[in-house]
PDB file of C-alpha atoms in Angstrom:
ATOM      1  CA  UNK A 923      -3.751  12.077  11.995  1.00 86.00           C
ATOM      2  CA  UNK A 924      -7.254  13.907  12.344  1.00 91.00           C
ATOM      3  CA  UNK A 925      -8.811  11.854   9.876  1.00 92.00           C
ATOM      4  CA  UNK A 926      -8.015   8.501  12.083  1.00 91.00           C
ATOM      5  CA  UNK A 927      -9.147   9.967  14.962  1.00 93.00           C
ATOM      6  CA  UNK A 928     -12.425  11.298  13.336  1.00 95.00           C
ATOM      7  CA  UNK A 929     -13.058   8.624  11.650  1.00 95.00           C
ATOM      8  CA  UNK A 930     -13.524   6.624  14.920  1.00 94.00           C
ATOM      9  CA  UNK A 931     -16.545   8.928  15.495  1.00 95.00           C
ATOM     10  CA  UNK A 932     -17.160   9.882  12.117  1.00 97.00           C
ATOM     11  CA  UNK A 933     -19.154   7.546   9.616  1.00 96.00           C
ATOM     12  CA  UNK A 934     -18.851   8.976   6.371  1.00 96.00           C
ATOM     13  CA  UNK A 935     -15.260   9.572   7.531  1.00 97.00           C
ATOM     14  CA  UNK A 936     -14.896   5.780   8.392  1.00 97.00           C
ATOM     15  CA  UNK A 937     -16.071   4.920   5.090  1.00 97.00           C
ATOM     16  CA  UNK A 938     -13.497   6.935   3.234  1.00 97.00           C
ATOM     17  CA  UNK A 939     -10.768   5.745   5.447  1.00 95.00           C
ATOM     18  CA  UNK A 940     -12.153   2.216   4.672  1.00 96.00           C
ATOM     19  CA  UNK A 941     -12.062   2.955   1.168  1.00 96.00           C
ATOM     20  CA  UNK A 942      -8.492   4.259   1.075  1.00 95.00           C
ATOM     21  CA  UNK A 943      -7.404   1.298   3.264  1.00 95.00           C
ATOM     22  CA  UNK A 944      -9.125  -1.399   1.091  1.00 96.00           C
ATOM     23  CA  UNK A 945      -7.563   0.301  -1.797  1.00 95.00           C
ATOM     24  CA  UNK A 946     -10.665   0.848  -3.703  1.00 96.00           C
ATOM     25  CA  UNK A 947      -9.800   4.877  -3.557  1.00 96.00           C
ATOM     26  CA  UNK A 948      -6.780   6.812  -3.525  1.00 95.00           C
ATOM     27  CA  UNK A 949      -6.131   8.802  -0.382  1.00 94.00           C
ATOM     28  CA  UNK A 950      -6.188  12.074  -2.642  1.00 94.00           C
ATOM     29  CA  UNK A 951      -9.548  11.417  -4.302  1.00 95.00           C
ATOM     30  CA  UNK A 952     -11.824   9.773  -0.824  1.00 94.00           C
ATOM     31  CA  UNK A 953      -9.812  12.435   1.364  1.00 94.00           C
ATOM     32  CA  UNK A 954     -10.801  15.395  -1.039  1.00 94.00           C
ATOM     33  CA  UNK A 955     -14.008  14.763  -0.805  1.00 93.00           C
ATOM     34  CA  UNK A 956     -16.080  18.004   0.077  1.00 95.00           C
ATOM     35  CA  UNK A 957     -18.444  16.234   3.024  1.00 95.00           C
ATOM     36  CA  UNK A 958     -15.072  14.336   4.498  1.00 96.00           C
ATOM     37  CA  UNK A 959     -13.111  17.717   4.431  1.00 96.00           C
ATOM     38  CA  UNK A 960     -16.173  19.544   6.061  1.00 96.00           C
ATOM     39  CA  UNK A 961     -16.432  16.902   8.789  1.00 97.00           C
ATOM     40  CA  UNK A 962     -12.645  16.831   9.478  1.00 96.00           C
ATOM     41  CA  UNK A 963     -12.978  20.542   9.352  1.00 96.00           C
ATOM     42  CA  UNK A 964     -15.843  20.528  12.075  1.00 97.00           C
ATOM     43  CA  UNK A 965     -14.117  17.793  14.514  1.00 97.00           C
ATOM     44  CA  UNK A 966     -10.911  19.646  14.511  1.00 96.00           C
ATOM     45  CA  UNK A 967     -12.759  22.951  15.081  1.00 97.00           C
ATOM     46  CA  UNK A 968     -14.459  21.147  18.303  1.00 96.00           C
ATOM     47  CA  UNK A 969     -10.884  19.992  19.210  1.00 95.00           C
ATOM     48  CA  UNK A 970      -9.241  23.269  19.609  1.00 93.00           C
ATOM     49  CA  UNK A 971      -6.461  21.530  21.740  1.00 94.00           C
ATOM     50  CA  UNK A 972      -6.505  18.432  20.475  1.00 92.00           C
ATOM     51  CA  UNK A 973      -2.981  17.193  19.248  1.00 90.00           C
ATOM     52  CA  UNK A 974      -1.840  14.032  17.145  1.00 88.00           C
ATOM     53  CA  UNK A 975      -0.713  10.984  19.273  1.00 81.00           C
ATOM     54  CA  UNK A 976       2.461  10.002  18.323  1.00 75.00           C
ATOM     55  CA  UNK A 977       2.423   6.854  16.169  1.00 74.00           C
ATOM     56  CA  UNK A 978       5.550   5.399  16.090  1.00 79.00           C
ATOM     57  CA  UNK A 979       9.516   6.618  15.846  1.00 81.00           C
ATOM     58  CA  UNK A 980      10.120   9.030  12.988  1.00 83.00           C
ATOM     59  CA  UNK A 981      12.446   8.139   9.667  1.00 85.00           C
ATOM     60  CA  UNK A 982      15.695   8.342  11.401  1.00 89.00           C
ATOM     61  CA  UNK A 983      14.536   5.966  14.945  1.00 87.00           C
ATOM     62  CA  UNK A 984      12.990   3.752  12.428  1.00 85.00           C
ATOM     63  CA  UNK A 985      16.543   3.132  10.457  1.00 87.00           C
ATOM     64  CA  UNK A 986      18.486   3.399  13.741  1.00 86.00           C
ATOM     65  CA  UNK A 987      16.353   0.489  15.010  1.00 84.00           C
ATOM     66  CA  UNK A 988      15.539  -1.292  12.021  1.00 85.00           C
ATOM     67  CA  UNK A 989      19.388  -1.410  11.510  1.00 83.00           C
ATOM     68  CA  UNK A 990      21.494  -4.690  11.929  1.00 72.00           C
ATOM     69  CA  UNK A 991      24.762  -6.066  11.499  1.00 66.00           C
ATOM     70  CA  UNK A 992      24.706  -8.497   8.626  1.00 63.00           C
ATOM     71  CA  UNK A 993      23.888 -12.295   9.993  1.00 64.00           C
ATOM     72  CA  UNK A 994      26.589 -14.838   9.183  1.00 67.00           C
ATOM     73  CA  UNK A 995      25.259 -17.771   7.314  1.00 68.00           C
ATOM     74  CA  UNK A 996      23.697 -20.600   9.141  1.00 72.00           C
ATOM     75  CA  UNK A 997      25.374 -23.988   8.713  1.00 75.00           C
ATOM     76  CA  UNK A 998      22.915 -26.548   6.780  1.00 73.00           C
ATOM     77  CA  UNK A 999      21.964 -29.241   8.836  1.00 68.00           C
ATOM     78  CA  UNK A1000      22.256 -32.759   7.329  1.00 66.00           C
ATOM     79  CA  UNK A1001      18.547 -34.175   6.487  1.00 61.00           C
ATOM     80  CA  UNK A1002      17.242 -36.698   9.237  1.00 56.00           C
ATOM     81  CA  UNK A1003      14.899 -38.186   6.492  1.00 52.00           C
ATOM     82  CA  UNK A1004      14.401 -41.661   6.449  1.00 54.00           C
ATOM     83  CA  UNK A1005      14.229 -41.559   2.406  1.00 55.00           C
ATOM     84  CA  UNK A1006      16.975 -42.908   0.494  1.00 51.00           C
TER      85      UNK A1006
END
């Protein structure tokens, strides 16, 4: 969560979040990166309060919403088409 957030001030962050996103790096090789660890390490250390935003429902909301009864199937409607 620190990394997102850092990278939004962070350059050389940005561009190893951009690399991980555009899939050019894995997350463990950009993100171990001595200079991106050092910067994350120095924006966190400025942030001693600073908390991750919550980002959306954990596993067990996301199944219990994600969850649905199974659809009955949808009657075929005959073709309008002119063609014969």
């Amino acid at each position: 969560a620190a990394l997102f957030e850092c990278a939004l001030e962070d350059p050389e962050v940005m561009r190893a979040r951009a690399r991980v996103r555009h899939l050019a790096e894995p997350p463990a090789r950009a993100y171990a990166d001595p200079a991106v660890r050092v910067r994350v390490a120095r924006w966190l250390a400025e942030r001693p309060d600073w908390v991750p935003n919550a980002v959306g429902p954990d596993r067990a909301q996301w199944e219990r919403l994600t969850a649905s009864p199974a659809l009955p199937p949808q009657p075929v409607s005959p073709s309008t088409s002119a063609r014969s």
